[in-house]
Short mmCIF file of C-alpha atoms and ligand atoms in Angstrom, two decimals:
data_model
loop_
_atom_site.label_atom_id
_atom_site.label_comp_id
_atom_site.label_asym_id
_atom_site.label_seq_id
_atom_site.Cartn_x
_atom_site.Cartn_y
_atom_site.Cartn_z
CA UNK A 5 0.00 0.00 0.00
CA UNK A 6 1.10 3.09 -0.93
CA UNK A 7 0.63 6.08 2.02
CA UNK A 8 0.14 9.74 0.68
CA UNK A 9 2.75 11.95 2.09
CA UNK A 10 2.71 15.57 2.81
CA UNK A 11 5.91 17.60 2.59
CA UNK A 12 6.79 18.79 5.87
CA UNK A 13 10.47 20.11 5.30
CA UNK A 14 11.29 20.31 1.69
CA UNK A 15 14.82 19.19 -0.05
CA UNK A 16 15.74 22.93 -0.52
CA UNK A 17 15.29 23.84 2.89
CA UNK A 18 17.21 20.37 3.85
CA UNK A 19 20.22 21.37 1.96
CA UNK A 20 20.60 24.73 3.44
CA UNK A 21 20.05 24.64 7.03
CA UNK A 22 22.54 22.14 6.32
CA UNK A 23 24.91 24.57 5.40
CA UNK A 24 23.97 26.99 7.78
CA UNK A 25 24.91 24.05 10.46
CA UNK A 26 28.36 23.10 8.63
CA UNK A 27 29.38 26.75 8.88
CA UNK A 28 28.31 26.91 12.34
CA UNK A 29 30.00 23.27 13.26
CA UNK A 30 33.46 24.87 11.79
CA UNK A 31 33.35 27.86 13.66
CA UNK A 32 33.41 26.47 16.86
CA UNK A 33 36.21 23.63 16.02
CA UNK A 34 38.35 25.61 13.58
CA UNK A 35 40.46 23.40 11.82
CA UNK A 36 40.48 20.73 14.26
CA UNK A 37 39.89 17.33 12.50
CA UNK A 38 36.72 16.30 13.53
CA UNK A 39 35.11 12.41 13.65
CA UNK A 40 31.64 12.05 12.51
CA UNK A 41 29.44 8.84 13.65
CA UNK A 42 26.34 8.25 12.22
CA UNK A 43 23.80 5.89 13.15
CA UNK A 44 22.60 3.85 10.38
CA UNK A 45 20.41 3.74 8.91
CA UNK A 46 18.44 6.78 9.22
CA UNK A 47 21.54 9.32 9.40
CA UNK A 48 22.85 7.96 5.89
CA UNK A 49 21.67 10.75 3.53
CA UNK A 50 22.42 13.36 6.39
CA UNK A 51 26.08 12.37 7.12
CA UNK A 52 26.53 12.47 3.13
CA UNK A 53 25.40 15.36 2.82
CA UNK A 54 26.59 17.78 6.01
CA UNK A 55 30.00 15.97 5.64
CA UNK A 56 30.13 17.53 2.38
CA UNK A 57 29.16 20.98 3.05
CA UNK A 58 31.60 20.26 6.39
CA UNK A 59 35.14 20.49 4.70
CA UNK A 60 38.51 20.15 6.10
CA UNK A 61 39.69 17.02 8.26
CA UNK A 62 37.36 14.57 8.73
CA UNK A 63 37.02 10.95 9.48
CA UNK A 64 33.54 9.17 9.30
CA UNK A 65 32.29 6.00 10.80
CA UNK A 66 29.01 3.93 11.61
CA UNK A 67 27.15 2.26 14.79
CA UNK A 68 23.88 0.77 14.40
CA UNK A 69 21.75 0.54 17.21
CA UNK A 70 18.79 -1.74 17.64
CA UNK A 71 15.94 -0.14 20.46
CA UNK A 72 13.39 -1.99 22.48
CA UNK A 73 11.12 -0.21 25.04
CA UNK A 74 10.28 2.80 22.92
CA UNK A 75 6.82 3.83 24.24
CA UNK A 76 6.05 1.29 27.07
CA UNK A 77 7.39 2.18 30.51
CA UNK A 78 9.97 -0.27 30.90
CA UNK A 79 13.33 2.13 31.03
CA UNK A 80 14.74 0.66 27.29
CA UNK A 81 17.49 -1.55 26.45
CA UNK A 82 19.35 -0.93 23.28
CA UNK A 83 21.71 -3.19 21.63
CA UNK A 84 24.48 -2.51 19.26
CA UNK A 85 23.77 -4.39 15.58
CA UNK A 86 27.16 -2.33 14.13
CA UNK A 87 29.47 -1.29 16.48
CA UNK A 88 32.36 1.68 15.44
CA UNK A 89 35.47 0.54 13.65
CA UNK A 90 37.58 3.58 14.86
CA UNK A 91 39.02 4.57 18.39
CA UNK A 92 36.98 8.01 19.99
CA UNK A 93 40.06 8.21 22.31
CA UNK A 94 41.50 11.92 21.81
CA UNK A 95 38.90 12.81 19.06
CA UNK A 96 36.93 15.54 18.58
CA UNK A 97 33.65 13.23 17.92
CA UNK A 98 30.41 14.64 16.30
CA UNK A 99 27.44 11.95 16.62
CA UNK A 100 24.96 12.98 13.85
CA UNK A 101 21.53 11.38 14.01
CA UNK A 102 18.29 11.82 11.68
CA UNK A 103 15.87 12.16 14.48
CA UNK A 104 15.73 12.37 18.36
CA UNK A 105 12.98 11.20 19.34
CA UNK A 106 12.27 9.72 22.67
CA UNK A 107 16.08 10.32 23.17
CA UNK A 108 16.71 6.87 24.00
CA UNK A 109 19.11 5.81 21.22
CA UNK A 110 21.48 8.86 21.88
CA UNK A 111 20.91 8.53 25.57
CA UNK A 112 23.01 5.12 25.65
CA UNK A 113 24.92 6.50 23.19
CA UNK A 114 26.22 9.34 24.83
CA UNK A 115 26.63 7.49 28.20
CA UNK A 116 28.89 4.47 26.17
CA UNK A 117 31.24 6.77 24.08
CA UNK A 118 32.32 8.66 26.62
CA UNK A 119 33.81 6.31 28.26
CA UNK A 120 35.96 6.31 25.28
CA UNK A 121 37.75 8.47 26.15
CA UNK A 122 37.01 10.88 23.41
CA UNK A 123 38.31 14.59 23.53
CA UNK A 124 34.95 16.13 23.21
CA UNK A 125 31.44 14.59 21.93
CA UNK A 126 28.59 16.98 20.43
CA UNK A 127 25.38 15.67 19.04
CA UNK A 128 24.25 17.01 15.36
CA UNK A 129 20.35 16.11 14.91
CA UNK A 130 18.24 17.21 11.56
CA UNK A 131 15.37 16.58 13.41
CA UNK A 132 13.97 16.68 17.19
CA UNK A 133 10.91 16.17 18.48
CA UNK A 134 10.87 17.52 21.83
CA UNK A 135 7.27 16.40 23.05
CA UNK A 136 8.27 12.84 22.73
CA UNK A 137 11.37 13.03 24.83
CA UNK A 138 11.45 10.09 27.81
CA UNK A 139 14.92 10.09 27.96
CA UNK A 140 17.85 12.88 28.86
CA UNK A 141 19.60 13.53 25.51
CA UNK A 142 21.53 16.92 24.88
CA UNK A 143 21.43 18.50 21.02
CA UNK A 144 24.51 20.88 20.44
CA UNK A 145 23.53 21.27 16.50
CA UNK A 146 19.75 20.92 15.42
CA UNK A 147 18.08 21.36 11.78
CA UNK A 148 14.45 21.46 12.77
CA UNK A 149 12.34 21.20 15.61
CA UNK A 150 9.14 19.12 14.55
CA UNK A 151 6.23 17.78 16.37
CA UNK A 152 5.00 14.50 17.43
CA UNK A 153 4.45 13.45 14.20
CA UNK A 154 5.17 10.37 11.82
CA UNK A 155 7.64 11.84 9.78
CA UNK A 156 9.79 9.60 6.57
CA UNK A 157 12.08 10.60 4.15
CA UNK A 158 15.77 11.49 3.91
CA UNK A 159 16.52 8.41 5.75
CA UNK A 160 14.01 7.78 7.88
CA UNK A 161 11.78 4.64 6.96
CA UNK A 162 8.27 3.64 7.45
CA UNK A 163 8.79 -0.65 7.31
CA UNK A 164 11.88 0.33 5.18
CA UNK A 165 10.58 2.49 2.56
CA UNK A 166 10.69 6.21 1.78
CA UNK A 167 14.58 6.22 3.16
CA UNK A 168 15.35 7.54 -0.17
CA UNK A 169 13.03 10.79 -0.73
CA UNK A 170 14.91 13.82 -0.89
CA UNK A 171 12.59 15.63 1.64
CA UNK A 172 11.00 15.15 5.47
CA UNK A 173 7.24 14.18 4.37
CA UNK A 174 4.20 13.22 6.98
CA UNK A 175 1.95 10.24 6.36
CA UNK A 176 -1.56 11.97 5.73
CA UNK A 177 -3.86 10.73 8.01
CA UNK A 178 -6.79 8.83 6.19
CA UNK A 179 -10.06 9.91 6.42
C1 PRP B 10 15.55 5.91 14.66
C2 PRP B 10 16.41 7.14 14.43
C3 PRP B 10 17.17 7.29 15.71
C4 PRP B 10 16.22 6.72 16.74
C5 PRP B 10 15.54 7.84 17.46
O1 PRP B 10 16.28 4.78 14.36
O2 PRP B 10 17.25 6.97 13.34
O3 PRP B 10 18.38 6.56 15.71
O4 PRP B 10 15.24 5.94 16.05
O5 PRP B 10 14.58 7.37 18.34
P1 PRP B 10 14.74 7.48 19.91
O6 PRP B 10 15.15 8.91 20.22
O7 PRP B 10 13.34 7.17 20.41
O8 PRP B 10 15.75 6.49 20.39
P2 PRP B 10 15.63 3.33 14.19
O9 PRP B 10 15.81 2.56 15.48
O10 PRP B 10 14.23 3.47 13.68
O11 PRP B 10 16.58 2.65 13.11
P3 PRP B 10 16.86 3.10 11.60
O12 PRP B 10 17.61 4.42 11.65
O13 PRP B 10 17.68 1.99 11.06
O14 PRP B 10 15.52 3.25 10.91
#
């Protein structure tokens, strides 16, 4: 079945908030080399794309993170499906993530790099959806603030499809 979507944030506006954000990301680090994680899959087209706009020394890696506990009120338990192939120890480490949404996923995140030792950790987010938060999770660098919504597109899925549109869409609700 095929849902009808509604655009929510379109591919232009995408592309230059992310930018704006890649200008702002190397102000604050200068020319320090800079390690970006993203969490597949959802942060796929994101990390392609800011890393671009990002310039100067950067490494990039991958963790994928399984979640269980999203929306019941047990307290989560997430499990690593991918975890990083390079050391944080001494680097400057920028996690970038699709969505926050109940915070859980970057909440164990957080908590488990650090105690790699990196040199400093930041969280880059296109999208955060504050009304859903159940979970402590701090955003240094955030496209848009959305609401509780079902949102797909630019990597996030609904049962693994839509990843690929070039835009942030909502599922219209039938009538
Ligand atoms: C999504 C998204 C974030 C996480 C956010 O990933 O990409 O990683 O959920 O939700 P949370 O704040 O409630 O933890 P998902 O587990 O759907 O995997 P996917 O990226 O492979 O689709």
């Amino acid at each position: 079945m095929t849902e009808k979507l509604d655009v929510l944030i379109s591919a232009e506006k995408i592309q230059v908030r992310l930018q704006e954000l890649a200008q702002q990301v190397r102000e604050d680090y200068g020319d320090e080399p800079l390690l970006l994680v993203g969490i597949l899959k959802g942060s796929y087209q994101l990390i392609s794309d800011f890393s671009r706009y990002l310039g100067g020394e950067v490494k990039i890696d991958f963790a994928q993170i399984s979640s269980y506990g999203e929306g019941t009120t047990s307290s989560g338990l997430v499990r690593f499906k991918k975890d990083l192939d390079l050391s944080l120890e001494g680097e400057h480490v920028l996690i970038v993530e699709d969505i926050v949404d109940t915070g859980l996923t970057l909440n164990h995140l957080l908590e488990l790099f650090q105690t790699r030792r990196p040199a400093s950790m930041r969280v880059l987010t296109l999208l955060s959806k504050p009304a859903a938060r159940a979970y402590p999770a701090r955003v240094d660098y955030l496209g848009f603030e959305i609401d509780d919504v079902f949102v797909v597109g630019y990597g996030l899925d609904y049962a693994e499809r839509y990843r690929n549109l070039p835009y942030v869409g909502v599922v219209r609700s039938q009538p």
